[in-house]
């Protein structure tokens, strides 16, 4: 199968030339390839990122979104208090926070799906550090790192305006700048 994927990537590149016999090999492995041999590659290139940033299938790297509002700090959620919403698993530090979120998720969910607010304002996607956050006008914004947050804070109104203009169109981006940093 890996060789078929390789052939698709090579055969679908704009400057590729395909040796005779390769088309027949592709068709023999995938009879649907005859209609559009690059369909799989096109589908991959137009795939959108999820509407909510998640790492290891958990939103906000496991931070409790309600705690930002109630405790004024980033607090780790636990697997005992999880809720599936908007395509992601959300974790909470206690049953009260879980109940508050389930009653009104939009009130506590971060802006821009929890992707880095500065990245979205600049037209791309990046992961977040749960400890790089700020509530502005009752809305939660997260950033990639404390240093990136300082940059975002230099022009909060302007960055929010640009981010709101770019959201959700930026989800069409094919990659997320991922720090891979665990919390």
XYZ file of C-alpha atoms in Angstrom:
183
model
C 0.000 0.000 0.000
C 2.864 2.383 0.755
C 4.058 2.095 -2.825
C 0.606 3.017 -4.107
C 0.603 6.110 -1.936
C 4.022 6.990 -3.251
C 2.862 6.483 -6.825
C -0.180 8.679 -6.232
C 1.946 11.465 -4.801
C 4.429 11.237 -7.674
C 1.849 10.774 -10.423
C -0.251 13.677 -9.170
C 2.517 16.208 -8.971
C 2.196 18.842 -11.710
C 5.552 18.049 -13.326
C 5.383 14.262 -13.039
C 5.771 11.914 -15.938
C 4.362 8.439 -15.583
C 6.104 5.442 -17.097
C 3.995 3.178 -19.275
C 2.531 0.317 -17.290
C 2.216 2.341 -14.082
C -1.357 3.414 -14.935
C -2.356 -0.208 -15.347
C -0.767 -1.081 -11.987
C -2.684 1.698 -10.240
C -5.962 0.644 -11.860
C -5.386 -2.975 -10.878
C -4.943 -1.989 -7.220
C -7.719 0.648 -7.187
C -10.334 0.242 -9.910
C -11.763 3.675 -9.085
C -8.470 5.363 -9.949
C -9.229 5.192 -13.665
C -11.820 7.969 -13.413
C -9.498 10.374 -11.570
C -6.163 8.906 -10.458
C -5.395 11.984 -8.386
C -8.695 12.049 -6.470
C -7.112 10.852 -3.226
C -4.315 13.422 -3.419
C -6.818 16.203 -4.177
C -8.995 15.166 -1.252
C -5.984 15.253 1.060
C -4.902 18.703 -0.133
C -8.342 20.239 0.434
C -8.987 18.667 3.845
C -9.818 21.153 6.565
C -8.426 21.164 10.061
C -10.905 20.386 12.855
C -12.911 23.332 14.178
C -11.468 22.756 17.660
C -7.760 22.416 18.355
C -7.043 19.170 20.157
C -3.883 17.328 21.079
C -4.188 13.582 21.592
C -7.939 14.074 20.956
C -8.313 16.385 23.993
C -9.235 20.070 23.655
C -6.994 22.694 25.270
C -4.355 20.074 26.048
C -6.649 18.933 28.861
C -7.116 22.305 30.570
C -10.487 22.998 32.181
C -12.044 25.853 30.133
C -14.387 26.894 32.959
C -11.522 27.314 35.437
C -10.096 30.225 33.420
C -13.274 32.119 34.301
C -13.923 30.832 37.824
C -10.384 30.438 39.206
C -8.497 32.906 37.032
C -5.857 30.378 36.063
C -5.137 27.339 33.900
C -6.212 24.179 35.734
C -5.773 20.628 34.519
C -8.955 18.731 33.818
C -9.209 15.041 34.638
C -10.526 12.079 32.674
C -13.235 11.514 35.305
C -14.970 14.684 34.096
C -15.075 14.625 30.301
C -17.594 15.922 27.811
C -17.757 15.458 24.042
C -18.610 18.713 22.299
C -17.962 20.191 18.878
C -15.793 17.271 17.784
C -13.451 17.262 20.768
C -13.118 15.832 24.266
C -13.165 18.538 26.924
C -11.859 17.887 30.433
C -12.831 19.537 33.689
C -11.358 19.612 37.163
C -14.656 18.980 38.940
C -18.336 18.139 38.431
C -19.483 21.751 38.893
C -17.289 22.996 36.049
C -18.475 20.137 33.830
C -22.109 21.059 34.580
C -21.478 24.754 33.818
C -19.873 23.910 30.496
C -22.552 21.455 29.401
C -25.246 24.046 30.219
C -23.601 26.684 27.972
C -20.432 25.563 26.147
C -20.226 28.704 24.000
C -19.781 30.818 27.142
C -16.585 28.968 28.116
C -15.114 27.629 24.869
C -12.097 29.593 23.653
C -12.247 31.793 20.616
C -10.961 30.462 17.276
C -11.573 26.886 18.371
C -8.745 27.067 20.882
C -6.058 27.618 18.232
C -3.446 30.304 18.922
C -5.137 33.718 18.690
C -2.060 35.441 17.219
C -1.622 32.745 14.578
C -5.273 33.019 13.515
C -4.963 36.806 13.326
C -2.008 36.271 10.962
C -3.878 33.750 8.811
C -2.502 30.396 9.956
C -3.042 27.807 12.699
C -0.846 26.993 15.683
C -1.175 24.974 18.867
C -1.486 26.539 22.312
C 0.071 26.607 25.734
C -2.797 26.440 28.264
C -0.917 28.864 30.494
C -0.735 31.558 27.771
C -4.273 32.888 27.980
C -6.357 35.990 28.524
C -10.048 36.771 28.897
C -11.114 39.836 26.904
C -14.718 41.063 27.006
C -15.814 37.777 28.554
C -14.129 35.625 25.880
C -11.179 33.274 26.308
C -8.150 33.625 23.986
C -5.165 31.285 24.021
C -1.719 31.592 22.488
C 1.159 29.370 21.429
C 3.471 30.474 24.251
C 3.923 33.297 26.775
C 6.226 35.081 24.301
C 3.643 34.867 21.525
C 1.001 36.051 23.974
C 3.070 39.179 24.687
C 3.136 39.869 20.927
C -0.657 39.344 20.705
C -1.195 41.718 23.657
C 0.606 44.576 21.874
C -2.588 45.132 19.838
C -5.409 43.103 21.348
C -8.270 44.914 19.570
C -6.490 44.781 16.207
C -5.507 41.138 16.610
C -9.051 40.169 17.628
C -10.465 42.026 14.621
C -8.033 40.288 12.238
C -8.589 36.909 13.912
C -12.357 37.247 13.658
C -12.011 38.176 9.990
C -9.817 35.102 9.324
C -11.985 32.682 11.342
C -13.141 30.070 10.307
C -11.620 30.389 6.812
C -8.161 29.731 8.250
C -9.284 26.143 8.955
C -8.704 25.429 5.261
C -4.990 25.596 6.083
C -3.380 22.226 5.563
C -1.123 22.299 8.631
C -1.027 23.373 12.261
C 2.184 24.753 13.705
C 2.401 22.234 16.547
C 4.760 22.688 19.458
C 4.210 19.110 20.601
C 4.859 20.407 24.099
C 2.903 18.614 26.764
C 1.389 20.473 29.643
